[in-house]
Amino acid sequence: MRKILLHLIPLLITATTGVAQDTIKLKNGDILSGKILKQDSYTVYFKSDSFGSVSLYTRDIAKITVSTEELGEIEVPAEALAPVVEEKPLPAVEAHKPDLAKHPPKENKQWSGQAGLSFAMRESNSLQQKNDGTLQETEESFETYRINGNIAWTGGQNQLRWDLNYRYSKSDLRKYDDLFNVKQNYNYTFKQKTYYTEAKTLFQRDYRRGIEEEFLQTAELGINWFKNSSKFELSTSVGGGYHEYNRVKRDWQQNVLAEYDEAMPKFVLDQNLKWQLVNSLTFIEKYTHLGDLENYHFLFTAGLENKLIQELFLRVEYRLERDTEIAYDGKGYYDRALLTSILYKF
């Protein structure tokens, strides 16, 4: 670099003392006439009558000719020009690779499920016989314990899930609650992920409602309202079902138990909402309606689910159930509960 600059010094002095035109030939063939003002290793500052003052990169110049009146044209040798510096690409920086041991990638598991234990404070109505033999509706408050779990298989657009619930409560004097149900749910989601079909099969025994055996089979068509949102999910499905149950009812006059069988088609409505408020806190709500506007059985739940550690969750929810077909003294059966649950998801 120093040799190049030393080569250029006398030429620049000669060029600045003359009054004739200097010429610069570019590599693309263009020729500029004017006066060289200054040059360094990378740039030539040039003044042209046509373009004014311009700056040129030496890598774009093929030849420089300096002219004076006394000396005539002086051709600058090629070695006096600053060498063309090729711009080399920066070396590739190796991307940071996550530690797979500490943060293993999530797998799309085909099998999943959960297991839970719940404690509930409940209020429900029932009938009691007074000393004079008459019946009256009474409200009872009691506590129950429940174990529940489910396991699900997902394959492409298909999902199968099996649920199990058992709830029980008893004091020294009498039994308050004894519920057992198993349910199978099949779901098929269409490719657009907006619409889906669902089929549910339920078998249940419910002491509070006086039902020994209950069977329900439904077929439903549903819609996912926010299919592209991972934090807010809302779905609604409607359809029809076949409902059959065997109810044991006490004849208080004869003091005997009588069985009643019912079988009929039913209208079905399901609505599910899941809203992730923050990373570890989710609001959940579910409503199920079976029947019509006069005779119906509905179940409503709403609450919060908080992630504790790893796959362990705490859920607090309010539950309301009402069945107008199971009437106590002309009033439909109802059950209100505040549940606290510990869930393990896998």
mmCIF file of C-alpha atoms in Angstrom:
data_model
loop_
_atom_site.group_PDB
_atom_site.id
_atom_site.type_symbol
_atom_site.label_atom_id
_atom_site.label_comp_id
_atom_site.label_asym_id
_atom_site.label_seq_id
_atom_site.Cartn_x
_atom_site.Cartn_y
_atom_site.Cartn_z
ATOM 1 C CA MET A 1 0.000 0.000 0.000
ATOM 2 C CA ARG A 2 2.857 2.428 0.836
ATOM 3 C CA LYS A 3 4.540 1.707 -2.532
ATOM 4 C CA ILE A 4 1.315 2.549 -4.302
ATOM 5 C CA LEU A 5 0.945 5.858 -2.474
ATOM 6 C CA LEU A 6 4.613 6.775 -3.165
ATOM 7 C CA HIS A 7 4.030 6.030 -6.828
ATOM 8 C CA LEU A 8 1.042 8.361 -6.886
ATOM 9 C CA ILE A 9 2.566 11.384 -5.107
ATOM 10 C CA PRO A 10 4.617 12.771 -8.032
ATOM 11 C CA LEU A 11 1.781 12.104 -10.420
ATOM 12 C CA LEU A 12 -0.708 13.964 -8.243
ATOM 13 C CA ILE A 13 1.660 16.907 -7.876
ATOM 14 C CA THR A 14 2.113 17.074 -11.605
ATOM 15 C CA ALA A 15 -1.622 16.767 -12.154
ATOM 16 C CA THR A 16 -2.524 19.580 -9.782
ATOM 17 C CA THR A 17 -0.014 22.026 -11.290
ATOM 18 C CA GLY A 18 -1.314 21.639 -14.849
ATOM 19 C CA VAL A 19 -4.372 23.173 -16.383
ATOM 20 C CA ALA A 20 -5.141 20.492 -18.961
ATOM 21 C CA GLN A 21 -7.793 17.837 -18.679
ATOM 22 C CA ASP A 22 -7.294 14.531 -16.851
ATOM 23 C CA THR A 23 -9.142 11.472 -18.080
ATOM 24 C CA ILE A 24 -10.431 8.390 -16.300
ATOM 25 C CA LYS A 25 -11.450 5.260 -18.178
ATOM 26 C CA LEU A 26 -13.884 3.061 -16.301
ATOM 27 C CA LYS A 27 -14.068 -0.706 -16.601
ATOM 28 C CA ASN A 28 -17.460 -0.474 -18.272
ATOM 29 C CA GLY A 29 -15.874 1.575 -21.106
ATOM 30 C CA ASP A 30 -17.033 5.071 -20.070
ATOM 31 C CA ILE A 31 -14.443 7.890 -20.200
ATOM 32 C CA LEU A 32 -14.619 10.923 -17.907
ATOM 33 C CA SER A 33 -12.701 14.187 -18.471
ATOM 34 C CA GLY A 34 -11.939 16.719 -15.785
ATOM 35 C CA LYS A 35 -9.554 17.214 -12.919
ATOM 36 C CA ILE A 36 -8.395 14.796 -10.245
ATOM 37 C CA LEU A 37 -8.755 16.482 -6.870
ATOM 38 C CA LYS A 38 -7.660 13.737 -4.501
ATOM 39 C CA GLN A 39 -7.071 9.993 -4.374
ATOM 40 C CA ASP A 40 -6.638 7.421 -1.641
ATOM 41 C CA SER A 41 -6.426 3.645 -1.679
ATOM 42 C CA TYR A 42 -10.112 3.158 -2.356
ATOM 43 C CA THR A 43 -11.535 6.398 -3.815
ATOM 44 C CA VAL A 44 -10.691 8.965 -6.502
ATOM 45 C CA TYR A 45 -12.274 12.398 -6.057
ATOM 46 C CA PHE A 46 -12.822 13.887 -9.513
ATOM 47 C CA LYS A 47 -14.262 17.164 -10.828
ATOM 48 C CA SER A 48 -15.920 17.158 -14.237
ATOM 49 C CA ASP A 49 -17.331 20.085 -16.174
ATOM 50 C CA SER A 50 -20.335 17.944 -17.072
ATOM 51 C CA PHE A 51 -21.080 16.186 -13.757
ATOM 52 C CA GLY A 52 -19.435 18.382 -11.167
ATOM 53 C CA SER A 53 -17.546 16.792 -8.276
ATOM 54 C CA VAL A 54 -17.888 13.017 -8.070
ATOM 55 C CA SER A 55 -16.179 10.206 -6.209
ATOM 56 C CA LEU A 56 -15.229 6.935 -7.891
ATOM 57 C CA TYR A 57 -14.142 3.624 -6.426
ATOM 58 C CA THR A 58 -10.706 2.543 -7.630
ATOM 59 C CA ARG A 59 -12.032 -0.969 -8.187
ATOM 60 C CA ASP A 60 -14.255 0.445 -10.973
ATOM 61 C CA ILE A 61 -11.372 2.289 -12.776
ATOM 62 C CA ALA A 62 -9.433 0.685 -15.645
ATOM 63 C CA LYS A 63 -6.958 3.543 -16.382
ATOM 64 C CA ILE A 64 -6.147 7.102 -15.278
ATOM 65 C CA THR A 65 -4.448 9.592 -17.655
ATOM 66 C CA VAL A 66 -3.038 12.838 -16.235
ATOM 67 C CA SER A 67 -2.396 15.666 -18.782
ATOM 68 C CA THR A 68 -0.403 18.966 -18.515
ATOM 69 C CA GLU A 69 0.445 21.571 -21.104
ATOM 70 C CA GLU A 70 4.195 21.184 -20.663
ATOM 71 C CA LEU A 71 4.506 17.436 -20.320
ATOM 72 C CA GLY A 72 1.636 16.186 -22.411
ATOM 73 C CA GLU A 73 -0.218 13.082 -21.423
ATOM 74 C CA ILE A 74 1.139 10.875 -18.638
ATOM 75 C CA GLU A 75 -0.324 7.431 -18.353
ATOM 76 C CA VAL A 76 -0.558 6.106 -14.852
ATOM 77 C CA PRO A 77 0.792 2.568 -14.734
ATOM 78 C CA ALA A 78 -1.562 -0.136 -13.654
ATOM 79 C CA GLU A 79 0.540 -0.936 -10.593
ATOM 80 C CA ALA A 80 -0.052 2.605 -9.330
ATOM 81 C CA LEU A 81 -3.761 2.026 -9.089
ATOM 82 C CA ALA A 82 -5.136 0.745 -5.861
ATOM 83 C CA PRO A 83 -5.732 -2.975 -6.158
ATOM 84 C CA VAL A 84 -9.265 -4.189 -6.479
ATOM 85 C CA VAL A 85 -10.348 -5.531 -3.134
ATOM 86 C CA GLU A 86 -12.776 -8.384 -3.463
ATOM 87 C CA GLU A 87 -15.472 -8.364 -0.890
ATOM 88 C CA LYS A 88 -15.285 -11.749 0.740
ATOM 89 C CA PRO A 89 -18.416 -13.027 2.424
ATOM 90 C CA LEU A 90 -18.292 -13.123 6.175
ATOM 91 C CA PRO A 91 -17.745 -16.560 7.615
ATOM 92 C CA ALA A 92 -20.962 -18.276 8.501
ATOM 93 C CA VAL A 93 -21.747 -18.078 12.168
ATOM 94 C CA GLU A 94 -22.867 -21.375 13.538
ATOM 95 C CA ALA A 95 -26.363 -21.058 14.872
ATOM 96 C CA HIS A 96 -26.856 -21.713 18.523
ATOM 97 C CA LYS A 97 -28.120 -25.215 18.962
ATOM 98 C CA PRO A 98 -30.428 -25.773 21.903
ATOM 99 C CA ASP A 99 -29.434 -28.272 24.486
ATOM 100 C CA LEU A 100 -31.717 -31.170 23.639
ATOM 101 C CA ALA A 101 -30.975 -32.776 26.972
ATOM 102 C CA LYS A 102 -32.385 -29.787 28.863
ATOM 103 C CA HIS A 103 -35.080 -28.796 26.356
ATOM 104 C CA PRO A 104 -36.199 -31.866 24.398
ATOM 105 C CA PRO A 105 -38.500 -31.136 21.428
ATOM 106 C CA LYS A 106 -42.201 -31.715 21.950
ATOM 107 C CA GLU A 107 -43.527 -34.830 20.323
ATOM 108 C CA ASN A 108 -46.952 -35.216 18.806
ATOM 109 C CA LYS A 109 -48.163 -37.953 21.106
ATOM 110 C CA GLN A 110 -50.958 -40.193 19.948
ATOM 111 C CA TRP A 111 -51.906 -41.125 23.512
ATOM 112 C CA SER A 112 -52.730 -38.659 26.275
ATOM 113 C CA GLY A 113 -54.887 -38.478 29.359
ATOM 114 C CA GLN A 114 -55.339 -37.334 32.912
ATOM 115 C CA ALA A 115 -56.163 -38.628 36.387
ATOM 116 C CA GLY A 116 -57.678 -36.593 39.181
ATOM 117 C CA LEU A 117 -59.033 -36.497 42.713
ATOM 118 C CA SER A 118 -61.767 -34.019 43.701
ATOM 119 C CA PHE A 119 -63.374 -32.756 46.876
ATOM 120 C CA ALA A 120 -66.749 -31.009 46.662
ATOM 121 C CA MET A 121 -69.142 -29.147 48.917
ATOM 122 C CA ARG A 122 -72.634 -29.780 47.584
ATOM 123 C CA GLU A 123 -76.219 -28.654 47.980
ATOM 124 C CA SER A 124 -79.013 -30.772 46.561
ATOM 125 C CA ASN A 125 -82.709 -31.426 47.039
ATOM 126 C CA SER A 126 -84.494 -34.654 47.964
ATOM 127 C CA LEU A 127 -87.704 -35.887 49.588
ATOM 128 C CA GLN A 128 -88.201 -36.727 53.233
ATOM 129 C CA GLN A 129 -91.192 -38.348 54.909
ATOM 130 C CA LYS A 130 -92.542 -36.540 57.944
ATOM 131 C CA ASN A 131 -93.999 -38.229 61.012
ATOM 132 C CA ASP A 132 -97.524 -37.738 59.727
ATOM 133 C CA GLY A 133 -96.648 -39.613 56.546
ATOM 134 C CA THR A 134 -96.578 -36.599 54.251
ATOM 135 C CA LEU A 135 -93.643 -35.836 51.975
ATOM 136 C CA GLN A 136 -91.712 -32.626 51.762
ATOM 137 C CA GLU A 137 -88.819 -31.400 49.702
ATOM 138 C CA THR A 138 -85.705 -30.673 51.694
ATOM 139 C CA GLU A 139 -82.325 -29.244 50.817
ATOM 140 C CA GLU A 140 -79.271 -31.172 51.913
ATOM 141 C CA SER A 141 -75.683 -30.005 52.296
ATOM 142 C CA PHE A 142 -72.961 -32.620 52.265
ATOM 143 C CA GLU A 143 -69.439 -33.337 51.058
ATOM 144 C CA THR A 144 -68.354 -35.783 48.389
ATOM 145 C CA TYR A 145 -65.141 -37.226 47.021
ATOM 146 C CA ARG A 146 -64.605 -38.104 43.403
ATOM 147 C CA ILE A 147 -61.983 -39.906 41.386
ATOM 148 C CA ASN A 148 -61.933 -39.438 37.647
ATOM 149 C CA GLY A 149 -59.721 -40.009 34.666
ATOM 150 C CA ASN A 150 -59.630 -40.217 30.907
ATOM 151 C CA ILE A 151 -57.397 -41.513 28.171
ATOM 152 C CA ALA A 152 -57.433 -40.330 24.550
ATOM 153 C CA TRP A 153 -56.022 -41.544 21.256
ATOM 154 C CA THR A 154 -55.455 -39.126 18.360
ATOM 155 C CA GLY A 155 -54.701 -40.248 14.829
ATOM 156 C CA GLY A 156 -54.842 -37.647 12.074
ATOM 157 C CA GLN A 157 -58.349 -36.190 12.030
ATOM 158 C CA ASN A 158 -59.752 -38.838 14.396
ATOM 159 C CA GLN A 159 -59.862 -38.858 18.177
ATOM 160 C CA LEU A 160 -61.202 -41.432 20.622
ATOM 161 C CA ARG A 161 -61.540 -40.713 24.330
ATOM 162 C CA TRP A 162 -62.720 -42.780 27.274
ATOM 163 C CA ASP A 163 -63.809 -41.188 30.584
ATOM 164 C CA LEU A 164 -64.418 -42.726 33.998
ATOM 165 C CA ASN A 165 -66.001 -41.012 37.046
ATOM 166 C CA TYR A 166 -66.884 -42.269 40.500
ATOM 167 C CA ARG A 167 -68.384 -40.084 43.245
ATOM 168 C CA TYR A 168 -69.428 -41.154 46.755
ATOM 169 C CA SER A 169 -70.621 -39.730 50.061
ATOM 170 C CA LYS A 170 -71.894 -41.443 53.210
ATOM 171 C CA SER A 171 -72.418 -40.594 56.866
ATOM 172 C CA ASP A 172 -73.012 -42.820 59.873
ATOM 173 C CA LEU A 173 -76.745 -42.605 59.282
ATOM 174 C CA ARG A 174 -77.226 -42.798 55.551
ATOM 175 C CA LYS A 175 -75.745 -42.655 52.073
ATOM 176 C CA TYR A 176 -75.882 -39.266 50.359
ATOM 177 C CA ASP A 177 -74.342 -39.861 46.964
ATOM 178 C CA ASP A 178 -73.182 -42.719 44.766
ATOM 179 C CA LEU A 179 -72.479 -41.978 41.108
ATOM 180 C CA PHE A 180 -70.635 -44.046 38.539
ATOM 181 C CA ASN A 181 -70.356 -43.384 34.811
ATOM 182 C CA VAL A 182 -68.253 -44.386 31.840
ATOM 183 C CA LYS A 183 -68.282 -42.527 28.552
ATOM 184 C CA GLN A 184 -66.804 -42.946 25.088
ATOM 185 C CA ASN A 185 -66.417 -39.968 22.781
ATOM 186 C CA TYR A 186 -65.486 -40.194 19.084
ATOM 187 C CA ASN A 187 -64.559 -36.985 17.242
ATOM 188 C CA TYR A 188 -63.757 -36.476 13.561
ATOM 189 C CA THR A 189 -62.434 -33.054 12.488
ATOM 190 C CA PHE A 190 -62.645 -32.031 8.836
ATOM 191 C CA LYS A 191 -59.512 -30.848 7.023
ATOM 192 C CA GLN A 192 -60.392 -27.154 7.343
ATOM 193 C CA LYS A 193 -60.490 -27.701 11.155
ATOM 194 C CA THR A 194 -63.673 -25.635 11.372
ATOM 195 C CA TYR A 195 -66.334 -28.350 11.426
ATOM 196 C CA TYR A 196 -66.383 -31.685 13.201
ATOM 197 C CA THR A 197 -68.682 -34.597 13.943
ATOM 198 C CA GLU A 198 -69.011 -36.223 17.335
ATOM 199 C CA ALA A 199 -70.612 -39.363 18.730
ATOM 200 C CA LYS A 200 -70.995 -40.020 22.467
ATOM 201 C CA THR A 201 -71.916 -43.168 24.324
ATOM 202 C CA LEU A 202 -72.726 -42.951 28.051
ATOM 203 C CA PHE A 203 -73.573 -45.495 30.728
ATOM 204 C CA GLN A 204 -74.391 -44.158 34.196
ATOM 205 C CA ARG A 205 -75.728 -44.980 37.648
ATOM 206 C CA ASP A 206 -76.837 -42.011 39.775
ATOM 207 C CA TYR A 207 -78.085 -42.469 43.345
ATOM 208 C CA ARG A 208 -79.118 -38.839 43.831
ATOM 209 C CA ARG A 209 -81.424 -38.938 40.801
ATOM 210 C CA GLY A 210 -82.731 -42.392 41.676
ATOM 211 C CA ILE A 211 -81.434 -43.904 38.422
ATOM 212 C CA GLU A 212 -80.206 -47.485 38.456
ATOM 213 C CA GLU A 213 -79.181 -47.638 34.798
ATOM 214 C CA GLU A 214 -78.941 -44.874 32.228
ATOM 215 C CA PHE A 215 -77.855 -45.151 28.596
ATOM 216 C CA LEU A 216 -77.318 -42.322 26.110
ATOM 217 C CA GLN A 217 -76.129 -42.404 22.494
ATOM 218 C CA THR A 218 -75.733 -39.154 20.538
ATOM 219 C CA ALA A 219 -74.674 -37.995 17.070
ATOM 220 C CA GLU A 220 -73.669 -34.344 16.731
ATOM 221 C CA LEU A 221 -72.294 -31.807 14.253
ATOM 222 C CA GLY A 222 -70.105 -29.036 15.638
ATOM 223 C CA ILE A 223 -68.106 -25.955 14.754
ATOM 224 C CA ASN A 224 -64.827 -24.560 16.093
ATOM 225 C CA TRP A 225 -65.307 -20.806 16.164
ATOM 226 C CA PHE A 226 -61.638 -19.829 16.620
ATOM 227 C CA LYS A 227 -59.730 -22.575 14.834
ATOM 228 C CA ASN A 228 -56.479 -20.582 14.436
ATOM 229 C CA SER A 229 -56.201 -19.461 18.054
ATOM 230 C CA SER A 230 -54.173 -21.535 20.503
ATOM 231 C CA LYS A 231 -55.159 -19.466 23.557
ATOM 232 C CA PHE A 232 -58.909 -19.089 23.008
ATOM 233 C CA GLU A 233 -61.023 -22.090 22.018
ATOM 234 C CA LEU A 234 -64.799 -22.113 21.618
ATOM 235 C CA SER A 235 -66.817 -24.953 20.126
ATOM 236 C CA THR A 236 -70.528 -25.683 19.813
ATOM 237 C CA SER A 237 -72.243 -28.872 18.652
ATOM 238 C CA VAL A 238 -75.894 -29.849 18.190
ATOM 239 C CA GLY A 239 -77.543 -33.126 17.339
ATOM 240 C CA GLY A 240 -79.877 -35.854 18.453
ATOM 241 C CA GLY A 241 -79.653 -38.778 20.798
ATOM 242 C CA TYR A 242 -81.371 -41.875 22.112
ATOM 243 C CA HIS A 243 -81.900 -41.743 25.886
ATOM 244 C CA GLU A 244 -83.012 -44.659 28.031
ATOM 245 C CA TYR A 245 -82.990 -44.986 31.803
ATOM 246 C CA ASN A 246 -84.363 -47.180 34.562
ATOM 247 C CA ARG A 247 -85.471 -45.250 37.610
ATOM 248 C CA VAL A 248 -86.336 -46.626 41.009
ATOM 249 C CA LYS A 249 -89.035 -44.617 42.745
ATOM 250 C CA ARG A 250 -90.450 -45.242 46.191
ATOM 251 C CA ASP A 251 -94.205 -45.508 46.601
ATOM 252 C CA TRP A 252 -94.534 -43.907 49.998
ATOM 253 C CA GLN A 253 -98.167 -44.973 50.423
ATOM 254 C CA GLN A 254 -97.398 -48.651 49.891
ATOM 255 C CA ASN A 255 -93.826 -48.304 51.195
ATOM 256 C CA VAL A 256 -92.450 -50.244 48.246
ATOM 257 C CA LEU A 257 -89.931 -49.521 45.504
ATOM 258 C CA ALA A 258 -91.196 -49.359 41.934
ATOM 259 C CA GLU A 259 -89.154 -49.287 38.744
ATOM 260 C CA TYR A 260 -89.931 -47.036 35.811
ATOM 261 C CA ASP A 261 -88.415 -47.413 32.357
ATOM 262 C CA GLU A 262 -88.158 -44.476 29.999
ATOM 263 C CA ALA A 263 -86.848 -44.459 26.414
ATOM 264 C CA MET A 264 -87.149 -41.546 24.015
ATOM 265 C CA PRO A 265 -85.227 -39.439 21.476
ATOM 266 C CA LYS A 266 -83.610 -36.278 22.789
ATOM 267 C CA PHE A 267 -82.162 -33.031 21.441
ATOM 268 C CA VAL A 268 -78.509 -32.485 22.393
ATOM 269 C CA LEU A 269 -76.526 -29.239 22.720
ATOM 270 C CA ASP A 270 -72.887 -29.028 23.824
ATOM 271 C CA GLN A 271 -70.758 -25.917 24.280
ATOM 272 C CA ASN A 272 -67.111 -25.789 25.401
ATOM 273 C CA LEU A 273 -64.877 -22.789 26.101
ATOM 274 C CA LYS A 274 -61.196 -22.705 27.042
ATOM 275 C CA TRP A 275 -59.328 -19.412 27.497
ATOM 276 C CA GLN A 276 -55.661 -19.266 28.469
ATOM 277 C CA LEU A 277 -55.410 -16.065 30.524
ATOM 278 C CA VAL A 278 -51.666 -16.389 31.214
ATOM 279 C CA ASN A 279 -49.170 -19.192 30.663
ATOM 280 C CA SER A 280 -50.135 -21.059 33.837
ATOM 281 C CA LEU A 281 -53.789 -20.028 34.285
ATOM 282 C CA THR A 282 -56.740 -21.109 32.118
ATOM 283 C CA PHE A 283 -60.458 -20.366 32.336
ATOM 284 C CA ILE A 284 -62.715 -23.302 31.419
ATOM 285 C CA GLU A 285 -66.474 -23.476 30.888
ATOM 286 C CA LYS A 286 -68.805 -26.223 29.649
ATOM 287 C CA TYR A 287 -72.560 -26.492 29.113
ATOM 288 C CA THR A 288 -74.499 -29.638 28.139
ATOM 289 C CA HIS A 289 -78.243 -29.673 27.452
ATOM 290 C CA LEU A 290 -80.289 -32.827 26.907
ATOM 291 C CA GLY A 291 -84.000 -32.583 26.108
ATOM 292 C CA ASP A 292 -86.203 -29.641 25.149
ATOM 293 C CA LEU A 293 -87.256 -26.401 26.832
ATOM 294 C CA GLU A 294 -89.772 -28.039 29.198
ATOM 295 C CA ASN A 295 -88.251 -31.397 30.052
ATOM 296 C CA TYR A 296 -84.492 -31.277 30.146
ATOM 297 C CA HIS A 297 -81.349 -32.279 31.976
ATOM 298 C CA PHE A 298 -78.515 -29.752 31.855
ATOM 299 C CA LEU A 299 -75.052 -29.585 33.381
ATOM 300 C CA PHE A 300 -73.028 -26.354 33.638
ATOM 301 C CA THR A 301 -69.459 -26.003 34.932
ATOM 302 C CA ALA A 302 -67.073 -23.033 35.036
ATOM 303 C CA GLY A 303 -63.778 -22.470 36.792
ATOM 304 C CA LEU A 304 -60.037 -21.872 36.710
ATOM 305 C CA GLU A 305 -57.204 -24.314 36.137
ATOM 306 C CA ASN A 306 -53.733 -23.424 37.426
ATOM 307 C CA LYS A 307 -50.568 -25.269 36.446
ATOM 308 C CA LEU A 308 -48.490 -26.031 39.531
ATOM 309 C CA ILE A 309 -45.386 -28.025 38.603
ATOM 310 C CA GLN A 310 -44.610 -30.083 35.515
ATOM 311 C CA GLU A 311 -47.869 -31.869 34.623
ATOM 312 C CA LEU A 312 -49.689 -31.218 37.922
ATOM 313 C CA PHE A 313 -52.712 -28.883 37.902
ATOM 314 C CA LEU A 314 -55.086 -27.374 40.464
ATOM 315 C CA ARG A 315 -58.668 -26.770 39.319
ATOM 316 C CA VAL A 316 -61.424 -24.875 41.161
ATOM 317 C CA GLU A 317 -64.871 -24.865 39.543
ATOM 318 C CA TYR A 318 -68.551 -24.271 40.166
ATOM 319 C CA ARG A 319 -70.995 -26.934 38.999
ATOM 320 C CA LEU A 320 -74.767 -26.703 38.522
ATOM 321 C CA GLU A 321 -76.980 -29.621 37.475
ATOM 322 C CA ARG A 322 -80.722 -29.681 36.968
ATOM 323 C CA ASP A 323 -83.109 -32.425 35.800
ATOM 324 C CA THR A 324 -86.813 -31.616 35.402
ATOM 325 C CA GLU A 325 -87.752 -35.223 34.588
ATOM 326 C CA ILE A 326 -86.692 -36.280 38.073
ATOM 327 C CA ALA A 327 -89.255 -34.312 40.077
ATOM 328 C CA TYR A 328 -89.356 -34.044 43.855
ATOM 329 C CA ASP A 329 -92.780 -32.869 45.012
ATOM 330 C CA GLY A 330 -93.378 -31.220 41.669
ATOM 331 C CA LYS A 331 -89.960 -29.595 41.556
ATOM 332 C CA GLY A 332 -87.058 -30.671 39.389
ATOM 333 C CA TYR A 333 -83.914 -32.134 40.837
ATOM 334 C CA TYR A 334 -80.974 -29.764 41.233
ATOM 335 C CA ASP A 335 -77.426 -30.070 42.508
ATOM 336 C CA ARG A 336 -74.970 -27.246 43.199
ATOM 337 C CA ALA A 337 -71.331 -27.897 43.986
ATOM 338 C CA LEU A 338 -67.995 -26.166 44.500
ATOM 339 C CA LEU A 339 -65.203 -28.526 43.476
ATOM 340 C CA THR A 340 -61.476 -28.462 44.137
ATOM 341 C CA SER A 341 -59.458 -30.939 42.085
ATOM 342 C CA ILE A 342 -55.864 -32.058 41.711
ATOM 343 C CA LEU A 343 -55.133 -33.308 38.183
ATOM 344 C CA TYR A 344 -52.165 -35.075 36.678
ATOM 345 C CA LYS A 345 -51.954 -34.865 32.886
ATOM 346 C CA PHE A 346 -49.841 -37.102 30.694
#
